[in-house]
Coordinates of C-alpha atoms and ligand atoms in Angstrom, one line a residue:
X1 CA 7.0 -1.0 30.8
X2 CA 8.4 1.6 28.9
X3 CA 9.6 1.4 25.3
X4 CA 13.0 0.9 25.0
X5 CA 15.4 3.6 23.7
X6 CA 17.8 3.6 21.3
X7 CA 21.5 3.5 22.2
X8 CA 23.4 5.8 20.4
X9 CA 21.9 8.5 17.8
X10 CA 21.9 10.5 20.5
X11 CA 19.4 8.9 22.2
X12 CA 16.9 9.1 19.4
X13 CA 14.2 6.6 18.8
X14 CA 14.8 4.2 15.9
X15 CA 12.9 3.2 13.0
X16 CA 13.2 1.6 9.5
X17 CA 12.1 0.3 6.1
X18 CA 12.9 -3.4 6.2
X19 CA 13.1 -5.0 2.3
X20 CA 15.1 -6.3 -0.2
X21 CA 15.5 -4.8 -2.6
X22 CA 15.4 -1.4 -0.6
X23 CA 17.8 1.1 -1.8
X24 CA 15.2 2.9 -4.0
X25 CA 12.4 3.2 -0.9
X26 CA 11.2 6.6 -0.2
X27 CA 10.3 6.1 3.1
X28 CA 13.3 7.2 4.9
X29 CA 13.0 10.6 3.5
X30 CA 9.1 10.8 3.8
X31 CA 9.8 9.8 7.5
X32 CA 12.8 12.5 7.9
X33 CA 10.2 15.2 6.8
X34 CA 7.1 14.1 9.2
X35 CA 9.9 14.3 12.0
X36 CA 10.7 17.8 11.1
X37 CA 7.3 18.9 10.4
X38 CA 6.0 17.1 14.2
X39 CA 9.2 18.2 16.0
X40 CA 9.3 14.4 17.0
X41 CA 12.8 13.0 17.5
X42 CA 13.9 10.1 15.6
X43 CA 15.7 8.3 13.1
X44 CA 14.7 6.1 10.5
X45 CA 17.0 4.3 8.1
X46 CA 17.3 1.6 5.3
X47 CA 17.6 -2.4 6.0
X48 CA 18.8 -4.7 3.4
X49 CA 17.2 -8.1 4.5
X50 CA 18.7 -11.1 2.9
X51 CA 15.9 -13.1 1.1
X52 CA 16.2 -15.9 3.2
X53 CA 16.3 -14.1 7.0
X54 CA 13.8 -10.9 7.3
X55 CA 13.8 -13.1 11.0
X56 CA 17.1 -11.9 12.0
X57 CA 17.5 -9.0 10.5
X58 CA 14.3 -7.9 12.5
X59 CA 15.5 -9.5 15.8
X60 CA 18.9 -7.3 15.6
X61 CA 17.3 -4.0 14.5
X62 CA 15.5 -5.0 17.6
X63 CA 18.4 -5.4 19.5
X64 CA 19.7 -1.9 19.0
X65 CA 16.8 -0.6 20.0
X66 CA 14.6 -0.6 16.8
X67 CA 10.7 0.8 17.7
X68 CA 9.1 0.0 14.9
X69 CA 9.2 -0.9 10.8
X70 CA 7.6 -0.3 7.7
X71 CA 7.9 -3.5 5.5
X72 CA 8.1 -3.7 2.0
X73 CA 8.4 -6.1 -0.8
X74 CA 9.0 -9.7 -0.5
X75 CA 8.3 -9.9 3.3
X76 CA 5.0 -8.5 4.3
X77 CA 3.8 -12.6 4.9
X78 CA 7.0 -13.1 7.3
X79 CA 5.6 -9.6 8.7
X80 CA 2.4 -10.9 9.7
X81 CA 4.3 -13.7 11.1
X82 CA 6.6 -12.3 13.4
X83 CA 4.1 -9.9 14.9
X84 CA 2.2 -12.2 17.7
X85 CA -0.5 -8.9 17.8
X86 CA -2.1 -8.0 15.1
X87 CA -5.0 -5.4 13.7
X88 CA -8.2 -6.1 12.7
X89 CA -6.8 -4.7 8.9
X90 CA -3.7 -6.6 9.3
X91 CA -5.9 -9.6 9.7
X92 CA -8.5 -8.8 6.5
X93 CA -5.6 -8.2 4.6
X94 CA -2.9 -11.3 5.6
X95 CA 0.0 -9.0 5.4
X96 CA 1.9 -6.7 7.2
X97 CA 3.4 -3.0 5.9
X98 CA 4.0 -1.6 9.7
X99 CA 5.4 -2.6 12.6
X100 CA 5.1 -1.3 16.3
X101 CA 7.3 -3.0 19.3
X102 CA 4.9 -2.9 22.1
X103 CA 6.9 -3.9 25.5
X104 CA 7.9 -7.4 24.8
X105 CA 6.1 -8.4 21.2
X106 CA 5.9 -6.3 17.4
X107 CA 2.7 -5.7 16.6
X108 CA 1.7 -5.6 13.2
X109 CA -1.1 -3.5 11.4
X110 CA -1.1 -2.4 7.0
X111 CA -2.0 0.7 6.3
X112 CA -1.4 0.3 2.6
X113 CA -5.1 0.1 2.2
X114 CA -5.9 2.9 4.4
X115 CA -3.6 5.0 2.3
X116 CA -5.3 4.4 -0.6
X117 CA -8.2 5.4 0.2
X118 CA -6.8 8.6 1.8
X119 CA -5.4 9.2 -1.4
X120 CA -8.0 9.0 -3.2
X121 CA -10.7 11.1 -1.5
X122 CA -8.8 13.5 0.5
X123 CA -5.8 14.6 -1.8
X124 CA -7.6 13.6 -5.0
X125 CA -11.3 14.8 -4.6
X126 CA -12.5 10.6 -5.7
X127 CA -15.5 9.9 -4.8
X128 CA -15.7 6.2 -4.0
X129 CA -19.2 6.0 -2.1
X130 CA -21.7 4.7 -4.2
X131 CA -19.4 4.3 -7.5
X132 CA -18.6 0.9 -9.7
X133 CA -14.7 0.2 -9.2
X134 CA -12.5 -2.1 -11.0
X135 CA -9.5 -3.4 -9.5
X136 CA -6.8 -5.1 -11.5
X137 CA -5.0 -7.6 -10.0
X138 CA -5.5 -9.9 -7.3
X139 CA -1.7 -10.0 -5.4
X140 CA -0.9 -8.9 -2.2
X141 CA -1.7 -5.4 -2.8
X142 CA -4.8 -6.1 -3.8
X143 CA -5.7 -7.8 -0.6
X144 CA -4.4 -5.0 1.6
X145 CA -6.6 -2.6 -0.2
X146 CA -9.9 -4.0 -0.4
X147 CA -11.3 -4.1 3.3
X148 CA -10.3 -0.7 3.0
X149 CA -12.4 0.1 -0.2
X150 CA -15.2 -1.8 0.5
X151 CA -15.1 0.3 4.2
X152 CA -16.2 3.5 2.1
X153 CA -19.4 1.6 0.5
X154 CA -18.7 1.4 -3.4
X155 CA -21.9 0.6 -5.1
X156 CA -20.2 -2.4 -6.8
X157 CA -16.5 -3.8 -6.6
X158 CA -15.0 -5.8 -9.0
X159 CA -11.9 -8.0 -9.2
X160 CA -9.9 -9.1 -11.9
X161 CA -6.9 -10.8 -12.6
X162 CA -4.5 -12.9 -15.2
X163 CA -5.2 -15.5 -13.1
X164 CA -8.6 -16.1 -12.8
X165 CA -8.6 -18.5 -9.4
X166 CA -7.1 -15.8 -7.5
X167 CA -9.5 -13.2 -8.0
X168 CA -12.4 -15.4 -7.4
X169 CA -10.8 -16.6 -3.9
X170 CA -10.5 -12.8 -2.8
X171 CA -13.8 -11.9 -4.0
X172 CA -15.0 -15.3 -1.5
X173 CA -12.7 -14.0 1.0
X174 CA -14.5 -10.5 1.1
X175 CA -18.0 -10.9 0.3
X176 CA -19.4 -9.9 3.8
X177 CA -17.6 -7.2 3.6
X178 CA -19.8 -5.4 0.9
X179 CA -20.7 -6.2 -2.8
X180 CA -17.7 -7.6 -4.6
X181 CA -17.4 -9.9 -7.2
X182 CA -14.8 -11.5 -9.3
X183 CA -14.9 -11.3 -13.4
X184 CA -12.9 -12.6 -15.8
X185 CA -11.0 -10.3 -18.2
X186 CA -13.1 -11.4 -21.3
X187 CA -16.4 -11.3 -19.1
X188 CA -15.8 -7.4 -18.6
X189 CA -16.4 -6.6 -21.8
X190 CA -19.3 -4.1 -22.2
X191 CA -19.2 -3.4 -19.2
X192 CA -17.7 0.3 -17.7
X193 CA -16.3 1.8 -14.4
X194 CA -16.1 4.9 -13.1
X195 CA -12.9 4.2 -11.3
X196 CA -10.0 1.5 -12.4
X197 CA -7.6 0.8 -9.7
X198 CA -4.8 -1.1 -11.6
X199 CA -3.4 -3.4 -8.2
X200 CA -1.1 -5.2 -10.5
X201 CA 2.5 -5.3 -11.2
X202 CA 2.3 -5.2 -14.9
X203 CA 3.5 -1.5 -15.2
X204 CA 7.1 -2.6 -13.1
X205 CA 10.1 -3.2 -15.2
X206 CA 10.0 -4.2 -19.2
X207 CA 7.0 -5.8 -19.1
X208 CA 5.4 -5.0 -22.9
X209 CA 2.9 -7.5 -22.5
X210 CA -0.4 -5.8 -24.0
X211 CA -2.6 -5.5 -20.3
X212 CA -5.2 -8.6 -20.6
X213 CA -8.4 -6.3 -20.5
X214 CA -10.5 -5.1 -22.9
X215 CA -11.5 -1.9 -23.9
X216 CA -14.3 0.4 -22.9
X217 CA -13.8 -0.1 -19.2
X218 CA -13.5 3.4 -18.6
X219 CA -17.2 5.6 -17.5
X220 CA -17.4 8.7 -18.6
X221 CA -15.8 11.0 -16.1
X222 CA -13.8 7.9 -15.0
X223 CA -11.0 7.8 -12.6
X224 CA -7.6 5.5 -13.6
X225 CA -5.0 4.9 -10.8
X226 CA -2.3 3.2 -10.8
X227 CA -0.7 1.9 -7.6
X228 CA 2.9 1.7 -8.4
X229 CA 4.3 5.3 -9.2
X230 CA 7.5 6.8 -11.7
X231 CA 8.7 9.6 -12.5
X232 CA 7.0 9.2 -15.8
X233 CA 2.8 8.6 -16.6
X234 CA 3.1 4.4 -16.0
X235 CA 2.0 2.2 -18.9
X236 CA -1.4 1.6 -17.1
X237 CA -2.0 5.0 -17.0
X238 CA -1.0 5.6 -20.4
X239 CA -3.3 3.3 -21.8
X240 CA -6.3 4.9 -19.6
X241 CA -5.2 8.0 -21.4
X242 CA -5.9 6.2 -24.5
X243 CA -8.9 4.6 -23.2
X244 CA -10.5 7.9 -22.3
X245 CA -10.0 8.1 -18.3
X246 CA -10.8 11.9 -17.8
X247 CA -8.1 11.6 -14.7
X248 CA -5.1 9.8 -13.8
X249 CA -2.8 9.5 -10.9
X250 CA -0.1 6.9 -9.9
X251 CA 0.3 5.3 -5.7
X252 CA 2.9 8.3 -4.8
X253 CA -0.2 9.8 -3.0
X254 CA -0.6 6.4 -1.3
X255 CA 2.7 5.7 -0.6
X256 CA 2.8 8.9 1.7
X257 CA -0.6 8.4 3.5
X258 CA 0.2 4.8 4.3
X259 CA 3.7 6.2 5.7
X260 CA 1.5 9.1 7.9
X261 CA -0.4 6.3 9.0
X262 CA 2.8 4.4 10.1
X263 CA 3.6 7.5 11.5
X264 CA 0.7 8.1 13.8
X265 CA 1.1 4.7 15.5
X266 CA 4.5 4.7 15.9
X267 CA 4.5 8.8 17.4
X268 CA 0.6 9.2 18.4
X269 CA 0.3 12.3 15.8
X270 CA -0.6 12.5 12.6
X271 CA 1.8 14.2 9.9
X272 CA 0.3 16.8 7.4
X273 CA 1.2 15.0 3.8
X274 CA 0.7 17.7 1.4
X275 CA 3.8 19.2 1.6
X276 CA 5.7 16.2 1.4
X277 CA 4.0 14.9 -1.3
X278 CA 4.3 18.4 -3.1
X279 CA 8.1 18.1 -2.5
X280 CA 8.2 14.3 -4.1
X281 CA 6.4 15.2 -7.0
X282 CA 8.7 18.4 -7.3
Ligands
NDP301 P1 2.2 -9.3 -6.3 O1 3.5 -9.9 -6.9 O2 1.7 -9.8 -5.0 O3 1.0 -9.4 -7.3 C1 1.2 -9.1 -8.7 C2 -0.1 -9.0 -9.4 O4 0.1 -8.4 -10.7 C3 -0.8 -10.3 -9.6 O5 -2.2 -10.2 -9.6 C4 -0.4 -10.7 -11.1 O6 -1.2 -11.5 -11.8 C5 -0.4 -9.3 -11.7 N1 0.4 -9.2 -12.9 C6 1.8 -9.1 -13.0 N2 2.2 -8.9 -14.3 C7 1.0 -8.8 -15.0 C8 0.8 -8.5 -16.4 N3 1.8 -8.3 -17.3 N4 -0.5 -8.4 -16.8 C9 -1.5 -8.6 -15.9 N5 -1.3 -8.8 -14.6 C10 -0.1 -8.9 -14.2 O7 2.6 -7.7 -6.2 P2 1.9 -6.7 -5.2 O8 0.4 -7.0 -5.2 O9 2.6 -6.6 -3.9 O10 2.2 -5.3 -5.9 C11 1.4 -4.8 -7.0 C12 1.8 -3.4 -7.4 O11 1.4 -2.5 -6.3 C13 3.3 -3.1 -7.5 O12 3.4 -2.3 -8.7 C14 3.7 -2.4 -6.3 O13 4.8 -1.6 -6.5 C15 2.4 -1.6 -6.0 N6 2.3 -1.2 -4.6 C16 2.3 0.2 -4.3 C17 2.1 0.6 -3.0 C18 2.1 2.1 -2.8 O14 2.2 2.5 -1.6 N7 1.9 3.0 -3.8 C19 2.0 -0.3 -1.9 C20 2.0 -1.7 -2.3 C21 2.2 -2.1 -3.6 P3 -1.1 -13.1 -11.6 O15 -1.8 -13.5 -10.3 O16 -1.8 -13.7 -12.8 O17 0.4 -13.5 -11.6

């Protein structure tokens, strides 16, 4: 069967960024651009979910047509819930950033981790392969992105979080997946990366908590990145500056490549993300 089109919009196919809150996302104009760039025709808008029903807001986006839906922040779990297909990464990772309606069911991939990695090699020149990586925080941005890191063969990957527990039951939940381990803050100590990956929340809000972990983390030559992203350097990339991380960059690089990826299985072609990027950071 056919995908279904959108009523109205003159005829256009329908997409959105489903969260709550949802008025600050990105996506819609990130989307709007790809369109423009691909010459594909579509619309893609904002939806407020109340806390308590991501269900039925999903069920009448669907209704009017809806095609398919990033998801962000609380309800990537009720994501991978309401998709009844789901992608091997989707799967690794628990949660669910993208949905596609495919003739009667949503199914449901993440390709936040993806978009990291992107980020990192292609618009940032990281090398990953064969490198000791740190990554702070074990939440659910930390599971979506490491299947994804360990798929580019670090030589070591280490996890650590304020809560010790949960970063030993991701390193458990990973370790056939390549060499990761789980360390507590104190444990790291002496030892040195040569890229930090800070998967945590602790640079959101007014947070002035000093960051749990000590110094000296940073390699020479080392690589800090932050996934959340500002307008301004974020706190944990202000204290890799201080640290001595030779290079620094927050998730706006991710944030796009894990939209391009929506974007590809949603349209079957791939936006170019320099531009748009280039016009964000502008
Ligand atoms: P979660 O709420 O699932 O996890 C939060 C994590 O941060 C936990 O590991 C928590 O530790 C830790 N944490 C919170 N505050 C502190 C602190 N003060 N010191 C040390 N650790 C702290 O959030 P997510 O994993 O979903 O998101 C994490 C970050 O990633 C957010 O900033 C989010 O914006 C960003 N993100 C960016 C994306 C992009 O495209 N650029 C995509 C997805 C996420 P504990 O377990 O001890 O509570």
């Amino acid at each position: 069967m056919a995908p279904t089109r959108a009523r109205g919009s003159l005829l256009m196919d329908r997409y959105a960024v489903i969260g709550n809150p949802v008025a600050h996302s990105k996506s819609p104009q990130i989307h709007a651009a790809f369109a423009l760039a691909t010459g594909e025709a579509l619309v893609y808008e904002r939806l407020l979910a109340p806390l308590d029903d991501f269900p039925g807001t999903l069920a009448a986006f669907r209704r009017q047509g809806g095609l398919g839906a990033n998801v962000t922040l609380p309800f990537k779990l009720e994501a991978y819930a309401a998709a009844s297909e789901h992608s091997a990464r989707a799967v690794q990772a628990g949660a669910v950033n993208t949905l596609v309606w495919r003739e009667d069911h949503w199914f449901g991939d993440n390709t936040d981790g993806v978009g990291l990695t992107r980020d990192l090699r292609q618009n940032l020149g990281c090398r990953v392969a064969d490198q000791r990586v740190l990554v702070l925080g074990a939440g659910g941005a930390a599971r979506g992105i490491l299947g994804p890191l360990l798929a580019v063969h670090p030589r070591m990957l280490v996890i650590s979080n304020r809560t010790v527990k949960k970063a030993d039951e991701l390193a458990a939940l990973f370790a056939e997946d390549g060499p990761v381990v789980s360390e507590t803050a104190r444990n790291l100590a002496g030892q040195s990366f040569d890229l930090v990956i800070n998967a945590t929340s602790s640079s959101v809000g007014e947070d002035t908590h000093p960051l749990p972990w000590p110094a000296g983390l940073f390699a020479p030559g080392a690589f800090a990145y932050d996934l959340m992203y500002a307008s301004e350097p974020t706190r944990f990339l202000n204290w890799a500056d201080q640290q001595g991380a030779t290079r620094r960059a927050d998730g706006l690089g991710m944030l796009v490549e894990q939209a391009a990826e929506s974007f590809l299985l949603w349209r079957g072609v791939r936006p170019e993300t320099r531009a748009v990027l280039d016009g964000l950071r502008g």
